[in-house]
Amino acid sequence: MTEQELLDAAKAAVVAADEEKAIEVARQAVALGLDPLRVINEGFTPGMRQVGDLFERGTMFLPEVIIASEAMVAAVAILEENLPAEQKEKQAGIAVLGTIEGDVHDIGKGIVATLMRVYGFKVHDLGRDVPLQRFVDEAKSSGAQLVGSSALMTTTMVGQKQLEKLLKEAGIREQVKTMVGGAVVTQYWADKIGADAYAENAQEAVAKALELVEG
Amino acid sequence: MGIIRTRMGDGRAVELTVDDIRADIQAGTEEAADRGRIPALTGNEQEWLVELFCRPDRVVGVEQGHEVVLTDDGSVNALYGAQSSSGVGVPVSREMGIRVYERAFCMDTMEVGHPDYSFKPVRPIVALEQQAMESTLLGTIIPMYYGAMPNLALYARPDGPFPNPADLLPAGRIADARIAQEEAAEVCSRDMVYVARKMWEVGADGINFDTTASAGDAEFLATLRAVEQVAGTTGLSIEVGMAAEFVLGMHGEVEYQGTRLAGLYPHEQVRLVEMAGAHVFGPAVNTNTRRSSPWNVSRAVTFVKACSQAAGIPVHANVGIGVGGVPMCETAPVSMVTRASAAMVEIGRVDGL
Amino acid sequence: MGGIRTAGDLVARMQLHRKMRLPEAKAYVADRLKVSTVDLSDEVIMRELREELDIGVITSVPGAAKGLAAKARIARLLDIRVNSVDVLKEKMELGS
């Protein structure tokens, strides 16, 4: 198997949510002495990106996304064992997520949390109907780089503006990036309240989150 | 006709050239065609949309003779409700509100509904709701539905007795999450059927299962099963309105009559809704807030046209805040509401809105 | 279509009760009312006709059929069953 064929196989294994195959490909890569980071970045990660796209288009479903992510995690664990020490246990970032107080909608935010975990974030999911101060407290105690809030109602989206203020008052606004989302939220609203990013859907939320922590 | 003032999906004004509008309309229909594996709008239809968006008129309409039925959902929440339901807070009773809809707004149908607007909270107060229906039926002429949402999420913790899939799935407990959804769907279905039968007893014309599948494919299954039972045991007219353009795969494996429900688009949804025994189908196509209204309307109409063609029952497309090409903002510009509506009628070939 | 200002409620009833698509529903109602399908959305024609048929009009006219009375007449006109009318008949032991 050529290196390119192996990278393709890695991608295909994740898209097929086939954990056994993903592990087999990872072991083959190690046996062939390939650069583990390259296999992760050019094989498994594009596979996961495709999974996200398929989910966003309604052709792949949440349980399959979870299984695909488990396949990727298992394969990456094997490759990571062969990484140089300084590259091991690399984490995309720490994020605090929740739905604003007064809002019980949980599904969209839950999907974002799931996909962010898949992409290597350590996610502190505070759930729904979360008092604003809890976002601040959790961001402080976890050392989060990202604070994401979701609002599905026009009555609760104002809480996102208040959250920006509370983060400033707590003196941590400069240390964290903020993201907003939810059915009634728009880029215009994000700009207006001074949030760092807005995402239209879960896949875009992950892409924006990665941009924010890497940027 | 150089620069056209139109709108973005979040409602803000934007100035585009005619060529920009034409390009957005083409991109919108192609996006829908690609996603739904359905035909894009024809060249003539796209040009019709270009002309629609380039008209200087603030308000547009359909050709005489092309008028369609207007069905309300959400009861009178928009009238007496607060901001959470985009309500304007007029202090009227439900019954007074419905009279206003019939005699001042000239709706073709109307519905009685509770402010909570979900079947689960209605069940324990169904007697109150029956009386509201009885009282309304005495003085109104237009067909009267009872409307509420299946809202499967209310059956999961902390609001209900079943484990929450949003907790189980990230933990990798897929089988448990699936079982929880299947069990919740059964109870949800039972509540929907119970309320529907109670409304039939007191004389309602129909039942509206509104914002269906908001919690995904298991909720859609709950609705289809409820439709079957209501159709088999009452003479109610059944309307099924959707929450989004495709059925979210929170379960991923539930099927109805051999068809997997997750990922179905409107032209596929309507076939199952019809098979279950419903009388009217309401497709919903989401608005993208960062694309223009020409893009959004073109995209929405492409889905709805395919749905109308596949349907054997009347199709009443959802055209409201954030759906059907209408911008996602509380005070939706009338210029875009009327353009989206006209496009749904003239190109989408809907039977109602 | 304009509800009881025109013939919107009647066309809606054919969709709701008989699952008729729009052209069929309009054709059915037009046939029963002996008008054209375009007339169904004509406020002037329909106002006169609704008053003449006594099936409910948009303005408040003393003595004109309202509520259940109008629906009972609509059921007969369109040859359909209207649930609230049937419930009333049952209460009055009139048979449906």
PDB file of N, CA, C and O in Angstrom, chain A residues 55-59 61-64 66-67 70 104 106-107 110-111 114 117 125 128 153-155 183-188 198-200 204 208, chain B residues 10 12 34-35 37 83-84 157-159 164 166 169-170 172 174 178 214-215 246 248-252 260 262-263 265 287-290 328 330:
ATOM      1  N   PHE A  55     -22.968  15.224   8.001  1.00  0.00           N
ATOM      2  CA  PHE A  55     -23.949  15.451   9.067  1.00  0.00           C
ATOM      3  C   PHE A  55     -24.734  16.731   8.802  1.00  0.00           C
ATOM      4  O   PHE A  55     -25.955  16.773   8.919  1.00  0.00           O
ATOM      5  N   GLU A  56     -24.010  17.756   8.404  1.00  0.00           N
ATOM      6  CA  GLU A  56     -24.641  19.057   8.169  1.00  0.00           C
ATOM      7  C   GLU A  56     -25.621  19.000   7.003  1.00  0.00           C
ATOM      8  O   GLU A  56     -26.580  19.749   6.932  1.00  0.00           O
ATOM      9  N   ARG A  57     -25.393  18.066   6.091  1.00  0.00           N
ATOM     10  CA  ARG A  57     -26.276  17.916   4.922  1.00  0.00           C
ATOM     11  C   ARG A  57     -27.394  16.916   5.174  1.00  0.00           C
ATOM     12  O   ARG A  57     -28.234  16.687   4.297  1.00  0.00           O
ATOM     13  N   GLY A  58     -27.392  16.300   6.348  1.00  0.00           N
ATOM     14  CA  GLY A  58     -28.464  15.352   6.661  1.00  0.00           C
ATOM     15  C   GLY A  58     -28.279  13.990   6.029  1.00  0.00           C
ATOM     16  O   GLY A  58     -29.235  13.219   5.926  1.00  0.00           O
ATOM     17  N   THR A  59     -27.049  13.665   5.614  1.00  0.00           N
ATOM     18  CA  THR A  59     -26.836  12.329   5.041  1.00  0.00           C
ATOM     19  C   THR A  59     -26.073  11.417   6.004  1.00  0.00           C
ATOM     20  O   THR A  59     -25.857  10.252   5.706  1.00  0.00           O
ATOM     21  N   PHE A  61     -25.822  10.712  10.433  1.00  0.00           N
ATOM     22  CA  PHE A  61     -26.617  11.048  11.599  1.00  0.00           C
ATOM     23  C   PHE A  61     -25.789  11.033  12.874  1.00  0.00           C
ATOM     24  O   PHE A  61     -24.704  10.465  12.911  1.00  0.00           O
ATOM     25  N   LEU A  62     -26.328  11.637  13.908  1.00  0.00           N
ATOM     26  CA  LEU A  62     -25.524  11.896  15.106  1.00  0.00           C
ATOM     27  C   LEU A  62     -24.891  10.631  15.692  1.00  0.00           C
ATOM     28  O   LEU A  62     -23.685  10.646  15.993  1.00  0.00           O
ATOM     29  N   PRO A  63     -25.628   9.538  15.856  1.00  0.00           N
ATOM     30  CA  PRO A  63     -24.966   8.336  16.393  1.00  0.00           C
ATOM     31  C   PRO A  63     -23.795   7.888  15.504  1.00  0.00           C
ATOM     32  O   PRO A  63     -22.760   7.457  16.017  1.00  0.00           O
ATOM     33  N   GLU A  64     -23.954   8.001  14.190  1.00  0.00           N
ATOM     34  CA  GLU A  64     -22.864   7.607  13.285  1.00  0.00           C
ATOM     35  C   GLU A  64     -21.667   8.547  13.447  1.00  0.00           C
ATOM     36  O   GLU A  64     -20.520   8.119  13.345  1.00  0.00           O
ATOM     37  N   ILE A  66     -20.838   9.982  16.185  1.00  0.00           N
ATOM     38  CA  ILE A  66     -20.188   9.558  17.438  1.00  0.00           C
ATOM     39  C   ILE A  66     -19.312   8.331  17.177  1.00  0.00           C
ATOM     40  O   ILE A  66     -18.163   8.261  17.613  1.00  0.00           O
ATOM     41  N   ILE A  67     -19.868   7.360  16.432  1.00  0.00           N
ATOM     42  CA  ILE A  67     -19.110   6.134  16.153  1.00  0.00           C
ATOM     43  C   ILE A  67     -17.874   6.472  15.323  1.00  0.00           C
ATOM     44  O   ILE A  67     -16.775   5.959  15.569  1.00  0.00           O
ATOM     45  N   GLU A  70     -15.335   7.936  17.512  1.00  0.00           N
ATOM     46  CA  GLU A  70     -14.684   6.914  18.335  1.00  0.00           C
ATOM     47  C   GLU A  70     -13.631   6.165  17.515  1.00  0.00           C
ATOM     48  O   GLU A  70     -12.555   5.827  18.019  1.00  0.00           O
ATOM     49  N   VAL A 104     -34.423  26.440  27.393  1.00  0.00           N
ATOM     50  CA  VAL A 104     -34.245  25.012  27.680  1.00  0.00           C
ATOM     51  C   VAL A 104     -33.831  24.217  26.437  1.00  0.00           C
ATOM     52  O   VAL A 104     -33.757  22.992  26.470  1.00  0.00           O
ATOM     53  N   ASP A 106     -31.588  22.420  23.889  1.00  0.00           N
ATOM     54  CA  ASP A 106     -30.326  21.755  24.201  1.00  0.00           C
ATOM     55  C   ASP A 106     -29.719  21.027  23.014  1.00  0.00           C
ATOM     56  O   ASP A 106     -28.524  20.716  23.011  1.00  0.00           O
ATOM     57  N   ILE A 107     -30.539  20.726  22.030  1.00  0.00           N
ATOM     58  CA  ILE A 107     -30.097  19.789  20.989  1.00  0.00           C
ATOM     59  C   ILE A 107     -28.945  20.349  20.164  1.00  0.00           C
ATOM     60  O   ILE A 107     -27.905  19.710  20.022  1.00  0.00           O
ATOM     61  N   GLY A 110     -25.815  20.708  22.134  1.00  0.00           N
ATOM     62  CA  GLY A 110     -25.267  19.379  22.419  1.00  0.00           C
ATOM     63  C   GLY A 110     -24.483  18.832  21.236  1.00  0.00           C
ATOM     64  O   GLY A 110     -23.438  18.188  21.403  1.00  0.00           O
ATOM     65  N   ILE A 111     -24.984  19.100  20.031  1.00  0.00           N
ATOM     66  CA  ILE A 111     -24.292  18.623  18.829  1.00  0.00           C
ATOM     67  C   ILE A 111     -22.960  19.360  18.672  1.00  0.00           C
ATOM     68  O   ILE A 111     -21.935  18.758  18.344  1.00  0.00           O
ATOM     69  N   THR A 114     -20.535  17.881  21.065  1.00  0.00           N
ATOM     70  CA  THR A 114     -20.072  16.573  20.596  1.00  0.00           C
ATOM     71  C   THR A 114     -19.004  16.737  19.521  1.00  0.00           C
ATOM     72  O   THR A 114     -17.937  16.116  19.587  1.00  0.00           O
ATOM     73  N   ARG A 117     -15.676  18.016  20.818  1.00  0.00           N
ATOM     74  CA  ARG A 117     -14.907  16.949  21.483  1.00  0.00           C
ATOM     75  C   ARG A 117     -14.208  16.093  20.444  1.00  0.00           C
ATOM     76  O   ARG A 117     -13.053  15.709  20.599  1.00  0.00           O
ATOM     77  N   ASP A 125     -19.488  21.171  29.130  1.00  0.00           N
ATOM     78  CA  ASP A 125     -20.859  21.465  28.692  1.00  0.00           C
ATOM     79  C   ASP A 125     -21.731  21.708  29.917  1.00  0.00           C
ATOM     80  O   ASP A 125     -22.016  20.786  30.680  1.00  0.00           O
ATOM     81  N   ARG A 128     -28.293  23.265  29.702  1.00  0.00           N
ATOM     82  CA  ARG A 128     -29.215  24.331  29.282  1.00  0.00           C
ATOM     83  C   ARG A 128     -29.665  25.129  30.495  1.00  0.00           C
ATOM     84  O   ARG A 128     -29.428  24.722  31.632  1.00  0.00           O
ATOM     85  N   MET A 153     -34.147  31.738  21.666  1.00  0.00           N
ATOM     86  CA  MET A 153     -35.276  32.655  21.762  1.00  0.00           C
ATOM     87  C   MET A 153     -34.766  34.094  21.841  1.00  0.00           C
ATOM     88  O   MET A 153     -33.695  34.346  22.405  1.00  0.00           O
ATOM     89  N   THR A 154     -35.562  34.985  21.312  1.00  0.00           N
ATOM     90  CA  THR A 154     -35.135  36.382  21.331  1.00  0.00           C
ATOM     91  C   THR A 154     -35.088  36.925  22.755  1.00  0.00           C
ATOM     92  O   THR A 154     -34.393  37.885  23.036  1.00  0.00           O
ATOM     93  N   THR A 155     -35.833  36.262  23.641  1.00  0.00           N
ATOM     94  CA  THR A 155     -35.824  36.728  25.035  1.00  0.00           C
ATOM     95  C   THR A 155     -34.557  36.293  25.755  1.00  0.00           C
ATOM     96  O   THR A 155     -34.172  36.895  26.751  1.00  0.00           O
ATOM     97  N   ALA A 183     -30.834  29.445  17.039  1.00  0.00           N
ATOM     98  CA  ALA A 183     -31.720  29.728  15.899  1.00  0.00           C
ATOM     99  C   ALA A 183     -31.945  31.219  15.638  1.00  0.00           C
ATOM    100  O   ALA A 183     -32.009  31.640  14.489  1.00  0.00           O
ATOM    101  N   VAL A 184     -32.048  32.012  16.679  1.00  0.00           N
ATOM    102  CA  VAL A 184     -32.376  33.433  16.455  1.00  0.00           C
ATOM    103  C   VAL A 184     -31.136  34.315  16.349  1.00  0.00           C
ATOM    104  O   VAL A 184     -31.235  35.514  16.099  1.00  0.00           O
ATOM    105  N   VAL A 185     -29.970  33.715  16.542  1.00  0.00           N
ATOM    106  CA  VAL A 185     -28.727  34.493  16.580  1.00  0.00           C
ATOM    107  C   VAL A 185     -28.164  34.653  15.167  1.00  0.00           C
ATOM    108  O   VAL A 185     -28.265  33.744  14.341  1.00  0.00           O
ATOM    109  N   THR A 186     -27.581  35.818  14.911  1.00  0.00           N
ATOM    110  CA  THR A 186     -27.017  36.091  13.584  1.00  0.00           C
ATOM    111  C   THR A 186     -25.628  36.710  13.732  1.00  0.00           C
ATOM    112  O   THR A 186     -25.235  37.124  14.826  1.00  0.00           O
ATOM    113  N   GLN A 187     -24.920  36.795  12.603  1.00  0.00           N
ATOM    114  CA  GLN A 187     -23.613  37.447  12.597  1.00  0.00           C
ATOM    115  C   GLN A 187     -23.752  38.898  13.053  1.00  0.00           C
ATOM    116  O   GLN A 187     -22.903  39.429  13.778  1.00  0.00           O
ATOM    117  N   TYR A 188     -24.835  39.525  12.624  1.00  0.00           N
ATOM    118  CA  TYR A 188     -25.085  40.916  12.994  1.00  0.00           C
ATOM    119  C   TYR A 188     -25.154  41.067  14.518  1.00  0.00           C
ATOM    120  O   TYR A 188     -24.580  41.982  15.096  1.00  0.00           O
ATOM    121  N   TYR A 198     -19.544  33.894  15.314  1.00  0.00           N
ATOM    122  CA  TYR A 198     -20.909  33.359  15.205  1.00  0.00           C
ATOM    123  C   TYR A 198     -20.845  32.177  14.247  1.00  0.00           C
ATOM    124  O   TYR A 198     -20.080  32.203  13.274  1.00  0.00           O
ATOM    125  N   ALA A 199     -21.600  31.147  14.520  1.00  0.00           N
ATOM    126  CA  ALA A 199     -21.642  30.012  13.588  1.00  0.00           C
ATOM    127  C   ALA A 199     -23.086  29.664  13.274  1.00  0.00           C
ATOM    128  O   ALA A 199     -23.957  29.704  14.146  1.00  0.00           O
ATOM    129  N   GLU A 200     -23.300  29.341  11.995  1.00  0.00           N
ATOM    130  CA  GLU A 200     -24.651  29.030  11.514  1.00  0.00           C
ATOM    131  C   GLU A 200     -25.060  27.603  11.890  1.00  0.00           C
ATOM    132  O   GLU A 200     -26.225  27.314  12.094  1.00  0.00           O
ATOM    133  N   GLU A 204     -19.750  24.442  11.299  1.00  0.00           N
ATOM    134  CA  GLU A 204     -19.097  25.737  11.210  1.00  0.00           C
ATOM    135  C   GLU A 204     -18.612  26.196  12.585  1.00  0.00           C
ATOM    136  O   GLU A 204     -17.561  26.843  12.705  1.00  0.00           O
ATOM    137  N   LYS A 208     -14.881  27.472  13.305  1.00  0.00           N
ATOM    138  CA  LYS A 208     -14.626  28.790  13.912  1.00  0.00           C
ATOM    139  C   LYS A 208     -13.854  28.643  15.222  1.00  0.00           C
ATOM    140  O   LYS A 208     -12.953  29.427  15.513  1.00  0.00           O
TER     141      LYS A 208
ATOM    142  N   ASP B  10     -30.710  37.784   7.541  1.00  0.00           N
ATOM    143  CA  ASP B  10     -30.976  38.273   8.898  1.00  0.00           C
ATOM    144  C   ASP B  10     -31.809  39.549   8.864  1.00  0.00           C
ATOM    145  O   ASP B  10     -32.001  40.196   9.901  1.00  0.00           O
ATOM    146  N   ARG B  12     -31.237  42.473   7.327  1.00  0.00           N
ATOM    147  CA  ARG B  12     -30.615  43.759   7.037  1.00  0.00           C
ATOM    148  C   ARG B  12     -30.692  44.069   5.535  1.00  0.00           C
ATOM    149  O   ARG B  12     -30.641  43.163   4.695  1.00  0.00           O
ATOM    150  N   ASP B  34     -28.634  20.092  -5.106  1.00  0.00           N
ATOM    151  CA  ASP B  34     -27.536  19.218  -4.717  1.00  0.00           C
ATOM    152  C   ASP B  34     -27.850  18.503  -3.404  1.00  0.00           C
ATOM    153  O   ASP B  34     -27.674  17.291  -3.277  1.00  0.00           O
ATOM    154  N   ARG B  35     -28.337  19.243  -2.431  1.00  0.00           N
ATOM    155  CA  ARG B  35     -28.651  18.644  -1.133  1.00  0.00           C
ATOM    156  C   ARG B  35     -29.790  17.637  -1.215  1.00  0.00           C
ATOM    157  O   ARG B  35     -29.712  16.550  -0.659  1.00  0.00           O
ATOM    158  N   ARG B  37     -31.093  16.261  -3.857  1.00  0.00           N
ATOM    159  CA  ARG B  37     -31.074  15.411  -5.063  1.00  0.00           C
ATOM    160  C   ARG B  37     -32.412  15.557  -5.805  1.00  0.00           C
ATOM    161  O   ARG B  37     -33.141  14.599  -6.058  1.00  0.00           O
ATOM    162  N   GLN B  83     -42.625  38.471  23.643  1.00  0.00           N
ATOM    163  CA  GLN B  83     -41.552  38.418  22.654  1.00  0.00           C
ATOM    164  C   GLN B  83     -41.113  36.995  22.317  1.00  0.00           C
ATOM    165  O   GLN B  83     -40.711  36.717  21.198  1.00  0.00           O
ATOM    166  N   SER B  84     -41.198  36.090  23.310  1.00  0.00           N
ATOM    167  CA  SER B  84     -40.700  34.732  23.071  1.00  0.00           C
ATOM    168  C   SER B  84     -41.442  34.037  21.946  1.00  0.00           C
ATOM    169  O   SER B  84     -40.932  33.107  21.338  1.00  0.00           O
ATOM    170  N   ARG B 157     -35.105  14.088  30.456  1.00  0.00           N
ATOM    171  CA  ARG B 157     -34.672  14.799  31.662  1.00  0.00           C
ATOM    172  C   ARG B 157     -34.007  16.116  31.300  1.00  0.00           C
ATOM    173  O   ARG B 157     -33.293  16.165  30.305  1.00  0.00           O
ATOM    174  N   PRO B 158     -34.196  17.201  32.034  1.00  0.00           N
ATOM    175  CA  PRO B 158     -34.900  17.246  33.322  1.00  0.00           C
ATOM    176  C   PRO B 158     -36.409  17.489  33.217  1.00  0.00           C
ATOM    177  O   PRO B 158     -37.089  17.523  34.229  1.00  0.00           O
ATOM    178  N   ASP B 159     -36.927  17.625  31.989  1.00  0.00           N
ATOM    179  CA  ASP B 159     -38.356  17.942  31.855  1.00  0.00           C
ATOM    180  C   ASP B 159     -39.250  16.708  31.858  1.00  0.00           C
ATOM    181  O   ASP B 159     -40.446  16.823  32.062  1.00  0.00           O
ATOM    182  N   ASN B 164     -31.766  11.761  28.812  1.00  0.00           N
ATOM    183  CA  ASN B 164     -31.627  12.744  27.734  1.00  0.00           C
ATOM    184  C   ASN B 164     -30.570  12.303  26.718  1.00  0.00           C
ATOM    185  O   ASN B 164     -29.397  12.138  27.069  1.00  0.00           O
ATOM    186  N   ALA B 166     -29.103  13.951  24.609  1.00  0.00           N
ATOM    187  CA  ALA B 166     -28.031  14.946  24.505  1.00  0.00           C
ATOM    188  C   ALA B 166     -26.950  14.701  25.559  1.00  0.00           C
ATOM    189  O   ALA B 166     -25.828  15.170  25.418  1.00  0.00           O
ATOM    190  N   LEU B 169     -25.484  10.614  24.177  1.00  0.00           N
ATOM    191  CA  LEU B 169     -24.715  10.499  22.934  1.00  0.00           C
ATOM    192  C   LEU B 169     -23.263  10.951  23.086  1.00  0.00           C
ATOM    193  O   LEU B 169     -22.350  10.214  22.687  1.00  0.00           O
ATOM    194  N   PRO B 170     -23.010  12.114  23.669  1.00  0.00           N
ATOM    195  CA  PRO B 170     -21.598  12.503  23.813  1.00  0.00           C
ATOM    196  C   PRO B 170     -20.806  11.511  24.664  1.00  0.00           C
ATOM    197  O   PRO B 170     -19.596  11.407  24.526  1.00  0.00           O
ATOM    198  N   GLY B 172     -21.071   8.425  24.405  1.00  0.00           N
ATOM    199  CA  GLY B 172     -20.908   7.220  23.597  1.00  0.00           C
ATOM    200  C   GLY B 172     -21.953   6.154  23.876  1.00  0.00           C
ATOM    201  O   GLY B 172     -21.859   5.034  23.380  1.00  0.00           O
ATOM    202  N   ILE B 174     -24.736   5.092  22.777  1.00  0.00           N
ATOM    203  CA  ILE B 174     -25.634   5.208  21.627  1.00  0.00           C
ATOM    204  C   ILE B 174     -26.872   4.331  21.773  1.00  0.00           C
ATOM    205  O   ILE B 174     -28.000   4.772  21.527  1.00  0.00           O
ATOM    206  N   ARG B 178     -30.709   5.609  21.985  1.00  0.00           N
ATOM    207  CA  ARG B 178     -31.752   5.165  21.035  1.00  0.00           C
ATOM    208  C   ARG B 178     -32.975   4.624  21.771  1.00  0.00           C
ATOM    209  O   ARG B 178     -34.115   4.947  21.422  1.00  0.00           O
ATOM    210  N   SER B 214     -38.684  18.410  15.534  1.00  0.00           N
ATOM    211  CA  SER B 214     -37.722  19.377  16.076  1.00  0.00           C
ATOM    212  C   SER B 214     -36.630  18.671  16.860  1.00  0.00           C
ATOM    213  O   SER B 214     -35.499  19.135  16.919  1.00  0.00           O
ATOM    214  N   ALA B 215     -36.986  17.539  17.482  1.00  0.00           N
ATOM    215  CA  ALA B 215     -35.979  16.779  18.242  1.00  0.00           C
ATOM    216  C   ALA B 215     -35.484  15.578  17.442  1.00  0.00           C
ATOM    217  O   ALA B 215     -34.908  14.647  17.998  1.00  0.00           O
ATOM    218  N   PHE B 246     -34.583  19.123   6.751  1.00  0.00           N
ATOM    219  CA  PHE B 246     -34.373  17.670   6.776  1.00  0.00           C
ATOM    220  C   PHE B 246     -34.545  17.131   8.182  1.00  0.00           C
ATOM    221  O   PHE B 246     -34.402  17.860   9.157  1.00  0.00           O
ATOM    222  N   LEU B 248     -33.578  15.568  11.359  1.00  0.00           N
ATOM    223  CA  LEU B 248     -32.312  15.420  12.069  1.00  0.00           C
ATOM    224  C   LEU B 248     -32.178  13.986  12.603  1.00  0.00           C
ATOM    225  O   LEU B 248     -33.096  13.469  13.228  1.00  0.00           O
ATOM    226  N   GLY B 249     -31.051  13.388  12.343  1.00  0.00           N
ATOM    227  CA  GLY B 249     -30.832  11.993  12.768  1.00  0.00           C
ATOM    228  C   GLY B 249     -30.295  11.896  14.178  1.00  0.00           C
ATOM    229  O   GLY B 249     -29.136  11.587  14.379  1.00  0.00           O
ATOM    230  N   MET B 250     -31.144  12.151  15.160  1.00  0.00           N
ATOM    231  CA  MET B 250     -30.707  11.999  16.558  1.00  0.00           C
ATOM    232  C   MET B 250     -30.681  10.522  16.941  1.00  0.00           C
ATOM    233  O   MET B 250     -29.947  10.111  17.818  1.00  0.00           O
ATOM    234  N   HIS B 251     -31.530   9.738  16.316  1.00  0.00           N
ATOM    235  CA  HIS B 251     -31.559   8.291  16.536  1.00  0.00           C
ATOM    236  C   HIS B 251     -30.784   7.614  15.410  1.00  0.00           C
ATOM    237  O   HIS B 251     -29.852   6.867  15.651  1.00  0.00           O
ATOM    238  N   GLY B 252     -31.185   7.906  14.218  1.00  0.00           N
ATOM    239  CA  GLY B 252     -30.446   7.430  13.050  1.00  0.00           C
ATOM    240  C   GLY B 252     -30.965   6.156  12.421  1.00  0.00           C
ATOM    241  O   GLY B 252     -30.667   5.863  11.265  1.00  0.00           O
ATOM    242  N   ARG B 260     -36.064   4.770   6.259  1.00  0.00           N
ATOM    243  CA  ARG B 260     -35.352   5.417   7.353  1.00  0.00           C
ATOM    244  C   ARG B 260     -35.724   6.897   7.371  1.00  0.00           C
ATOM    245  O   ARG B 260     -35.707   7.565   6.339  1.00  0.00           O
ATOM    246  N   ALA B 262     -34.329   9.501   9.260  1.00  0.00           N
ATOM    247  CA  ALA B 262     -33.272  10.507   9.380  1.00  0.00           C
ATOM    248  C   ALA B 262     -32.817  10.957   7.999  1.00  0.00           C
ATOM    249  O   ALA B 262     -32.640  10.143   7.091  1.00  0.00           O
ATOM    250  N   GLY B 263     -32.652  12.257   7.856  1.00  0.00           N
ATOM    251  CA  GLY B 263     -32.104  12.799   6.609  1.00  0.00           C
ATOM    252  C   GLY B 263     -33.116  13.007   5.494  1.00  0.00           C
ATOM    253  O   GLY B 263     -32.738  13.415   4.402  1.00  0.00           O
ATOM    254  N   TYR B 265     -35.750  14.767   3.175  1.00  0.00           N
ATOM    255  CA  TYR B 265     -36.044  16.153   2.759  1.00  0.00           C
ATOM    256  C   TYR B 265     -37.554  16.271   2.452  1.00  0.00           C
ATOM    257  O   TYR B 265     -38.245  15.245   2.371  1.00  0.00           O
ATOM    258  N   THR B 287     -33.883  29.350   6.741  1.00  0.00           N
ATOM    259  CA  THR B 287     -33.235  30.521   6.142  1.00  0.00           C
ATOM    260  C   THR B 287     -31.788  30.605   6.616  1.00  0.00           C
ATOM    261  O   THR B 287     -31.521  30.410   7.803  1.00  0.00           O
ATOM    262  N   ASN B 288     -30.885  30.871   5.691  1.00  0.00           N
ATOM    263  CA  ASN B 288     -29.485  31.083   6.044  1.00  0.00           C
ATOM    264  C   ASN B 288     -29.293  32.589   6.229  1.00  0.00           C
ATOM    265  O   ASN B 288     -29.487  33.370   5.291  1.00  0.00           O
ATOM    266  N   THR B 289     -28.920  32.989   7.447  1.00  0.00           N
ATOM    267  CA  THR B 289     -28.898  34.426   7.756  1.00  0.00           C
ATOM    268  C   THR B 289     -27.793  35.181   7.027  1.00  0.00           C
ATOM    269  O   THR B 289     -27.836  36.399   6.944  1.00  0.00           O
ATOM    270  N   ARG B 290     -26.805  34.443   6.510  1.00  0.00           N
ATOM    271  CA  ARG B 290     -25.696  35.152   5.861  1.00  0.00           C
ATOM    272  C   ARG B 290     -25.774  35.151   4.342  1.00  0.00           C
ATOM    273  O   ARG B 290     -24.845  35.579   3.669  1.00  0.00           O
ATOM    274  N   MET B 328     -34.608  35.883   9.052  1.00  0.00           N
ATOM    275  CA  MET B 328     -34.666  35.506  10.471  1.00  0.00           C
ATOM    276  C   MET B 328     -34.543  36.771  11.312  1.00  0.00           C
ATOM    277  O   MET B 328     -33.459  37.144  11.755  1.00  0.00           O
ATOM    278  N   GLU B 330     -37.291  39.386  13.950  1.00  0.00           N
ATOM    279  CA  GLU B 330     -38.645  39.446  14.514  1.00  0.00           C
ATOM    280  C   GLU B 330     -39.605  40.318  13.736  1.00  0.00           C
ATOM    281  O   GLU B 330     -40.784  40.005  13.638  1.00  0.00           O
TER     282      GLU B 330
END
